C-alpha cells in the first residue's frame, strides 16, 4: 500500500538565501495521507529546519494554505494522491505576499485589507442585557451563510491576477467580508463600508478582472465572483462607475459594441476575410442590457 | 530586545482571551494580547456544535444548573455554575449584537421552500448530550468559527493591540507578584519583555499530550505549564474529556451536534449499543458515558470490520438536514476519511478533547498568584467538575472571559507597575540560546510521540494503577531525555523547530501532573474512570485535587467542593 513520492519544496532563509531555492524530499505515502501529513513527516524525520504554518489540521483554522502544483489551498485537506504530477508534488508559499521563511509568508497586508472594510456589525449596540434581537429574513441569512464560512486562508489572494498586477488591490477576501456585513440587516454602517471599497479607484473593487481564480481556490466554495460583481452592478446602476467603464456602457447602449468600429478596423476585417458586421448591434443587445439594469 | 509596557497583558487570543481583552479595554485599561497564533487561528475556531443558554421560556435556569452539576458528577462548584448559567442568556444576546448570526428557527424550511419573505426572530436550539432540554444555540456546525471571527472583528473595532505570533516563554514573577511575561517574536526571533500590572492567561488546553486528539497542533498546555513552574497550583488535572466521536484515524472532531440532530452510533454487529449503557438517553448521554461505551465495544472486539472504530450513522437524517445543519461534518468526512455521510456511516472513536482542570481561579478569574488571572480552558473555576457538558465550554469562554477582563481592569486601577527580577530578559535569552545550541542524541518529535502514545494508552479513557505508574515513570524518563535533545540551530526567524521544543517542555510538565493526579484519585468520577476503583466515592473523594510544584517534586493537596442546591446523587442516564 505504502509508496514513495517526491515533495519538491520551496525553501528560503532570509539570513542565508538571496533567492528562494528548491529542495526535494522523499515522503512515505500511505493512502489517506494529506499534503500537510507529508510536510510534517519531512519536518519530524528528515529536515526539522523546514518552516510552515499549521494548526487545526482539520480545514477550519486557515493557517496552512500553500501553493500545491501552482494552485493555492490549505494543505491539511489536500490528499497527496490527488496531487501527484509525474511522481512529484510541488509545494510553494502563497504568491502575492513576501516570504518570511520557507512556506511562511507575511500576511500583514491581507489582514490590513480585511480591517479596512470595517468587518463588524456597526449597529451601535453593544449591550450586555436585553433581548432586543433584530429580526432577519431568511433571504438576509442566506446571503450571510453564503459568505461567512471564509476561514481567511488567503488562498484567493495568492491566486488573484489583479493582486499580481497591483498588490494594493483590496482583494477578494475583504470584498467578501464587506458583502457579508452589507447583507446583515442589523448593521448600520451602510455606505461607509462601501465608500472604502469604491473610493479607492484603481485599487478598489474595479481592479478585479473577474478571472474567477479566487472562487476556484476557495476551500469553502464561497461565490467570490458573485460578491464582487454585485458591488460593481450596484455602483454602476447608481452611476458611480469609473469613467472608462461608463463610456464602455454608453457604447454598448448606443451601438451594441464596446467601442466604435472605425474605417481601419472595417478594412482589416475585410482583408482578413471576416464577415461584415451590422453597423449597429444595439437593438439586439437592448433586452439584455435592460434586464441587467445597464440600460434604462 | 525591547521592553513593552501595558496595564493588562493577555496571553492567548481564543474566545476567552479576546473577550477578556475587549472587556478590559472597554473599562479603560491599556490592554495588549500576546498570542503564539494569529487570533483567528486559535483553537476556539474548531468548536462545532454550539453554546448553551436558557433562552426558551419553557426551559429553566434550574434545569441547566442541574444538568451541569449532574454532568460534572457533582465535582463542579455549584456557586460558580450558578453564575455561568445565570449569565448565559445575556451573553448569547450580546454575541448576537456583536454580529454573530445564529441559526434561526425556521431558517432551513424557509430556504428549502424558497419562501424568503417571512421574518425570523427566534434563535434555534438543538439537543446536546446530558441535557434535558434542547438549549444549545448554534451557527450551523461551525459555531466556534463564527463566534471567533465575530470576537476578532470586535477586537479590531475596539482597537486592542495584538502581538501576533509571539510565543510566551515564561511568566515574570517577583516576590509573589506577577509583573509580566517574556515572549519570542517568531517573525524576527527576538525576545521581548512585556511588563504589566496584570497578566491574564487564556492559553487553552493541552490535548496534544495525547496521541489521539481533536485538538490543534498548537494546543500544548503552555499557559498551565508556565504558571505551574512559578508555583501556581493546577486543579483537577486528572479530569480529561475524551470526546466520543473523533473521526478515525486522525481523531478530528465530529460534533456532538450530529447526535443532537439524531445520528446513531452502531457497532460492528449493527447494534445501537448505547441501549446497554444509557437506555434513557441513548446517543445523547454525556460524553464520558458515550466515550466509555464506544471504547468498551472496541476493546471487546465489536468494532466495525474488527478495526478500532464504530460507526456514526447519519443517513436517516436525510440530505436536506445534513446539508443545512451539518455541512462541515459532511466535508470533513469526505476530505479526511473519504466517506460521504449522506451515503455511508462515518468511522469514529473517542479522542482527547478537553481539559476540565487548569489554573484555579475565583469567579472573576483571579488566581492565587497576585496579578495573575486566567480564563477559558486553561482555567479551572470549576464549572465542569469531572466532566463537561457539550456546549458549556464556549459559554464559559464568554461568561468568564468577560468577568476576568473586567476584574483585571479593576485590579490595575491604583496598582503600581510591579518590579521585575533584574536581568530576567538576559537570563531567558541565555536559556533559549542554550536550547538552540542543543546537540544531543535525542529528538524532539520522538520524545513527543513516545509521550503522547503512553499517555493515550495508559492514562486514557480507562485507567488502572499499574499502567498509570508506568506512564508516570515514562513521562519522567522522557523529561530526563529531553535534556539531551538535538536542535539544528541556525536562524531564529520563524524557527518552528525551536517553538516545538519549547512546547514539548509544556507537554512534559502537564503530562506528569495529569498522571500523578490520576494515580492518586482512587475512585471513578466523570471522565476519570479507574478499573481498579470503578465506583464513585463521595466519602473520600468529593474534593478537588490541587497539584503544586516544589522543586523537583509535585505536592498534591485537596480542597472541598462548593455545594449549594444539589446534593450528590447517583448519576444515571
Short mmCIF file of C-alpha atoms in Angstrom, two decimals, chain A residues 4-290:
data_model
loop_
_atom_site.label_atom_id
_atom_site.label_comp_id
_atom_site.label_asym_id
_atom_site.label_seq_id
_atom_site.Cartn_x
_atom_site.Cartn_y
_atom_site.Cartn_z
CA UNK A 4 7.10 6.93 -2.07
CA UNK A 5 6.53 10.34 -3.51
CA UNK A 6 8.85 13.28 -4.01
CA UNK A 7 7.95 16.59 -2.41
CA UNK A 8 9.67 19.46 -4.18
CA UNK A 9 9.51 22.24 -1.60
CA UNK A 10 10.49 25.87 -1.93
CA UNK A 11 12.92 26.97 0.76
CA UNK A 12 14.05 30.43 1.77
CA UNK A 13 16.03 31.55 4.78
CA UNK A 14 16.29 35.34 4.88
CA UNK A 15 19.58 35.09 6.80
CA UNK A 16 21.42 32.98 4.25
CA UNK A 17 19.50 32.94 0.96
CA UNK A 18 19.26 35.75 -1.56
CA UNK A 19 16.69 33.90 -3.65
CA UNK A 20 14.26 31.09 -2.87
CA UNK A 21 15.59 27.63 -3.76
CA UNK A 22 14.03 24.19 -4.07
CA UNK A 23 14.76 21.08 -2.10
CA UNK A 24 13.43 17.61 -2.83
CA UNK A 25 12.35 15.16 -0.14
CA UNK A 26 11.21 11.55 -0.35
CA UNK A 27 7.96 11.05 1.56
CA UNK A 28 6.45 7.69 2.57
CA UNK A 29 2.98 7.94 1.16
CA UNK A 30 0.21 5.90 2.69
CA UNK A 31 -3.38 6.03 1.47
CA UNK A 32 -5.29 8.86 3.13
CA UNK A 33 -2.21 10.99 3.81
CA UNK A 34 -2.61 14.72 3.26
CA UNK A 35 -0.01 17.14 1.94
CA UNK A 36 0.28 18.52 5.48
CA UNK A 37 0.99 14.99 6.74
CA UNK A 38 3.80 14.87 4.19
CA UNK A 39 5.28 18.16 5.37
CA UNK A 40 5.02 17.02 9.00
CA UNK A 41 6.81 13.80 8.12
CA UNK A 42 9.62 15.76 6.45
CA UNK A 43 9.95 18.02 9.48
CA UNK A 44 9.90 15.17 12.02
CA UNK A 45 12.17 12.76 10.16
CA UNK A 46 14.24 14.47 7.51
CA UNK A 47 14.61 18.20 7.88
CA UNK A 48 13.50 19.92 11.09
CA UNK A 49 14.51 23.31 9.71
CA UNK A 50 11.59 23.41 7.28
CA UNK A 51 9.14 26.08 8.43
CA UNK A 52 5.44 26.20 7.65
CA UNK A 53 2.30 27.29 9.48
CA UNK A 54 -0.22 24.70 10.63
CA UNK A 55 -2.63 24.33 13.47
CA UNK A 56 -6.03 22.60 13.43
CA UNK A 57 -5.24 20.08 10.66
CA UNK A 58 -8.98 19.84 10.05
CA UNK A 59 -9.61 22.52 7.46
CA UNK A 60 -11.05 25.21 9.69
CA UNK A 61 -8.29 27.45 11.12
CA UNK A 62 -6.94 28.65 7.76
CA UNK A 63 -3.25 28.55 8.79
CA UNK A 64 -1.73 26.13 6.33
CA UNK A 65 -2.52 27.44 2.85
CA UNK A 66 0.33 26.95 0.35
CA UNK A 67 0.56 26.52 -3.38
CA UNK A 68 0.37 22.89 -4.42
CA UNK A 69 1.44 22.45 -8.03
CA UNK A 70 0.75 26.15 -8.51
CA UNK A 71 -2.73 26.29 -7.01
CA UNK A 72 -3.37 27.75 -3.59
CA UNK A 73 -5.29 25.94 -0.84
CA UNK A 74 -5.00 24.81 2.77
CA UNK A 75 -2.76 21.74 2.63
CA UNK A 76 -4.32 19.87 5.56
CA UNK A 77 -7.24 18.69 3.47
CA UNK A 78 -5.37 18.07 0.23
CA UNK A 79 -4.80 14.37 -0.33
CA UNK A 80 -1.29 13.56 -1.57
CA UNK A 81 -2.63 11.03 -4.04
CA UNK A 82 -4.86 13.64 -5.68
CA UNK A 83 -1.94 15.97 -6.25
CA UNK A 84 0.92 13.91 -7.65
CA UNK A 85 2.09 15.08 -11.05
CA UNK A 86 4.72 12.91 -12.66
CA UNK A 87 5.61 11.21 -9.36
CA UNK A 88 6.15 14.58 -7.75
CA UNK A 89 4.37 17.21 -5.79
CA UNK A 90 5.40 20.87 -5.87
CA UNK A 91 4.89 22.90 -2.69
CA UNK A 92 5.47 26.66 -2.71
CA UNK A 93 4.46 29.52 -0.40
CA UNK A 94 1.40 31.61 -1.22
CA UNK A 95 2.05 34.10 -4.02
CA UNK A 96 1.44 37.85 -3.87
CA UNK A 97 3.00 38.01 -0.40
CA UNK A 98 6.54 38.49 0.87
CA UNK A 99 8.19 35.37 2.24
CA UNK A 100 9.27 35.35 5.88
CA UNK A 101 10.82 31.90 5.80
CA UNK A 102 10.26 28.84 3.58
CA UNK A 103 6.48 28.41 3.29
CA UNK A 104 5.65 31.15 5.81
CA UNK A 105 4.54 34.43 4.25
CA UNK A 106 3.86 37.87 5.68
CA UNK A 107 0.08 38.30 5.82
CA UNK A 108 0.05 41.82 7.33
CA UNK A 109 -1.28 43.36 4.12
CA UNK A 110 -4.02 40.74 3.93
CA UNK A 111 -5.25 41.47 7.46
CA UNK A 112 -4.92 45.20 6.85
CA UNK A 113 -7.33 44.97 3.94
CA UNK A 114 -9.82 42.97 5.98
CA UNK A 115 -9.66 45.68 8.65
CA UNK A 116 -10.22 48.36 6.00
CA UNK A 117 -13.79 47.24 5.32
CA UNK A 118 -14.88 47.57 8.96
CA UNK A 119 -15.76 43.89 9.32
CA UNK A 120 -18.08 44.18 12.26
CA UNK A 121 -21.71 44.76 13.00
CA UNK A 122 -21.91 48.53 13.37
CA UNK A 123 -25.31 48.53 14.98
CA UNK A 124 -24.31 50.97 17.63
CA UNK A 125 -25.48 48.37 20.11
CA UNK A 126 -23.15 46.64 22.47
CA UNK A 127 -25.40 45.70 25.24
CA UNK A 128 -24.93 43.07 27.80
CA UNK A 129 -28.57 42.67 28.64
CA UNK A 130 -31.87 42.98 26.86
CA UNK A 131 -33.38 40.68 24.36
CA UNK A 132 -33.95 43.09 21.52
CA UNK A 133 -32.96 40.58 18.92
CA UNK A 134 -33.09 42.17 15.49
CA UNK A 135 -35.28 40.14 13.19
CA UNK A 136 -33.74 38.87 10.00
CA UNK A 137 -35.28 37.43 6.89
CA UNK A 138 -34.32 34.05 5.51
CA UNK A 139 -33.06 35.95 2.49
CA UNK A 140 -30.64 38.00 4.61
CA UNK A 141 -29.45 34.89 6.38
CA UNK A 142 -28.85 33.03 3.16
CA UNK A 143 -26.53 35.85 1.99
CA UNK A 144 -24.69 35.72 5.32
CA UNK A 145 -24.40 31.93 5.26
CA UNK A 146 -23.06 32.02 1.72
CA UNK A 147 -20.12 34.18 2.75
CA UNK A 148 -19.43 33.84 6.49
CA UNK A 149 -17.66 30.49 6.09
CA UNK A 150 -14.46 32.27 4.95
CA UNK A 151 -11.52 30.98 7.01
CA UNK A 152 -9.10 33.77 5.98
CA UNK A 153 -6.68 31.25 4.48
CA UNK A 154 -5.66 33.85 1.84
CA UNK A 155 -5.66 31.32 -1.00
CA UNK A 156 -7.81 33.73 -3.02
CA UNK A 157 -5.22 36.48 -2.60
CA UNK A 158 -2.46 34.16 -3.67
CA UNK A 159 -4.22 33.20 -6.89
CA UNK A 160 -5.57 36.70 -7.66
CA UNK A 161 -4.45 38.12 -11.02
CA UNK A 162 -5.39 41.68 -10.06
CA UNK A 163 -3.18 41.47 -6.97
CA UNK A 164 -0.41 40.12 -9.11
CA UNK A 165 -0.51 43.32 -11.15
CA UNK A 166 -1.09 45.59 -8.17
CA UNK A 167 -0.58 44.46 -4.59
CA UNK A 168 -2.61 47.40 -3.30
CA UNK A 169 -5.81 45.90 -4.72
CA UNK A 170 -8.24 45.29 -1.87
CA UNK A 171 -8.55 41.63 -2.85
CA UNK A 172 -11.39 39.09 -2.82
CA UNK A 173 -11.40 38.19 0.91
CA UNK A 174 -12.07 41.73 2.11
CA UNK A 175 -14.76 42.22 -0.55
CA UNK A 176 -16.46 39.02 0.58
CA UNK A 177 -16.30 40.19 4.20
CA UNK A 178 -17.79 43.55 3.25
CA UNK A 179 -20.54 41.71 1.37
CA UNK A 180 -21.33 39.64 4.45
CA UNK A 181 -21.87 42.71 6.60
CA UNK A 182 -23.65 44.69 3.88
CA UNK A 183 -26.28 41.97 3.89
CA UNK A 184 -26.70 41.95 7.65
CA UNK A 185 -29.89 43.89 8.41
CA UNK A 186 -28.58 44.69 11.89
CA UNK A 187 -25.66 46.63 10.51
CA UNK A 188 -25.90 50.40 10.33
CA UNK A 189 -22.58 51.30 8.77
CA UNK A 190 -24.02 51.05 5.26
CA UNK A 191 -22.32 53.26 2.76
CA UNK A 192 -19.23 53.98 4.80
CA UNK A 193 -18.03 50.45 4.17
CA UNK A 194 -18.91 50.79 0.51
CA UNK A 195 -17.06 54.07 0.20
CA UNK A 196 -13.97 52.37 1.49
CA UNK A 197 -14.07 49.93 -1.41
CA UNK A 198 -15.26 52.37 -4.01
CA UNK A 199 -13.28 55.49 -3.23
CA UNK A 200 -10.06 53.68 -3.78
CA UNK A 201 -10.40 53.76 -7.53
CA UNK A 202 -7.67 51.81 -9.19
CA UNK A 203 -7.19 49.53 -6.21
CA UNK A 204 -10.80 49.09 -5.10
CA UNK A 205 -13.29 46.61 -6.46
CA UNK A 206 -12.93 47.82 -10.05
CA UNK A 207 -9.43 46.42 -10.47
CA UNK A 208 -10.88 42.91 -10.39
CA UNK A 209 -10.84 41.42 -13.88
CA UNK A 210 -13.35 38.69 -12.96
CA UNK A 211 -10.86 35.96 -13.88
CA UNK A 212 -12.54 33.65 -11.36
CA UNK A 213 -9.36 32.28 -9.74
CA UNK A 214 -10.49 33.35 -6.27
CA UNK A 215 -13.67 31.30 -6.45
CA UNK A 216 -11.80 28.29 -7.74
CA UNK A 217 -9.21 28.39 -4.98
CA UNK A 218 -11.74 28.96 -2.16
CA UNK A 219 -11.77 25.86 0.08
CA UNK A 220 -15.18 26.88 1.42
CA UNK A 221 -16.73 27.34 -2.03
CA UNK A 222 -17.70 30.95 -1.42
CA UNK A 223 -19.09 32.60 -4.58
CA UNK A 224 -16.46 35.33 -4.56
CA UNK A 225 -17.16 36.42 -8.12
CA UNK A 226 -20.81 36.90 -7.34
CA UNK A 227 -19.93 39.14 -4.38
CA UNK A 228 -17.53 41.26 -6.40
CA UNK A 229 -19.97 41.55 -9.30
CA UNK A 230 -22.80 42.59 -7.01
CA UNK A 231 -20.81 45.59 -5.80
CA UNK A 232 -19.92 46.53 -9.36
CA UNK A 233 -23.51 46.22 -10.51
CA UNK A 234 -24.98 48.26 -7.70
CA UNK A 235 -22.48 51.09 -8.15
CA UNK A 236 -22.94 51.02 -11.86
CA UNK A 237 -26.67 51.42 -11.51
CA UNK A 238 -26.01 54.40 -9.24
CA UNK A 239 -23.83 55.91 -11.95
CA UNK A 240 -20.74 55.57 -9.77
CA UNK A 241 -18.54 53.53 -12.07
CA UNK A 242 -15.15 54.80 -13.29
CA UNK A 243 -15.33 56.96 -16.44
CA UNK A 244 -13.79 54.37 -18.72
CA UNK A 245 -16.43 51.83 -17.84
CA UNK A 246 -19.21 54.35 -18.20
CA UNK A 247 -18.02 55.06 -21.75
CA UNK A 248 -17.97 51.34 -22.49
CA UNK A 249 -21.53 51.03 -21.25
CA UNK A 250 -22.66 54.01 -23.29
CA UNK A 251 -21.10 52.44 -26.36
CA UNK A 252 -22.91 49.20 -25.71
CA UNK A 253 -26.19 51.01 -25.35
CA UNK A 254 -25.63 53.23 -28.39
CA UNK A 255 -24.19 50.78 -30.91
CA UNK A 256 -24.10 47.38 -29.24
CA UNK A 257 -20.30 47.33 -29.13
CA UNK A 258 -17.74 48.16 -26.50
CA UNK A 259 -16.03 50.58 -28.88
CA UNK A 260 -16.78 52.25 -32.17
CA UNK A 261 -15.71 50.49 -35.35
CA UNK A 262 -13.62 52.86 -37.40
CA UNK A 263 -12.66 52.69 -41.05
CA UNK A 264 -9.36 51.00 -40.27
CA UNK A 265 -10.97 48.18 -38.33
CA UNK A 266 -13.52 47.56 -41.04
CA UNK A 267 -10.77 47.44 -43.73
CA UNK A 268 -8.77 45.00 -41.61
CA UNK A 269 -11.75 42.70 -41.26
CA UNK A 270 -12.26 42.70 -44.98
CA UNK A 271 -8.59 41.98 -45.57
CA UNK A 272 -8.68 39.06 -43.14
CA UNK A 273 -11.76 37.67 -44.83
CA UNK A 274 -14.02 38.15 -41.80
CA UNK A 275 -17.73 38.55 -42.44
CA UNK A 276 -19.14 42.09 -42.49
CA UNK A 277 -20.73 43.44 -39.31
CA UNK A 278 -24.07 45.06 -38.88
CA UNK A 279 -23.42 48.74 -38.32
CA UNK A 280 -25.48 48.83 -35.16
CA UNK A 281 -25.93 45.95 -32.75
CA UNK A 282 -27.83 47.90 -30.16
CA UNK A 283 -31.35 46.59 -30.79
CA UNK A 284 -30.17 43.02 -30.24
CA UNK A 285 -28.42 43.91 -27.00
CA UNK A 286 -31.12 46.15 -25.62
CA UNK A 287 -33.20 43.46 -23.86
CA UNK A 288 -30.11 42.08 -22.13
CA UNK A 289 -28.88 45.49 -21.02
CA UNK A 290 -32.32 46.36 -19.72
#
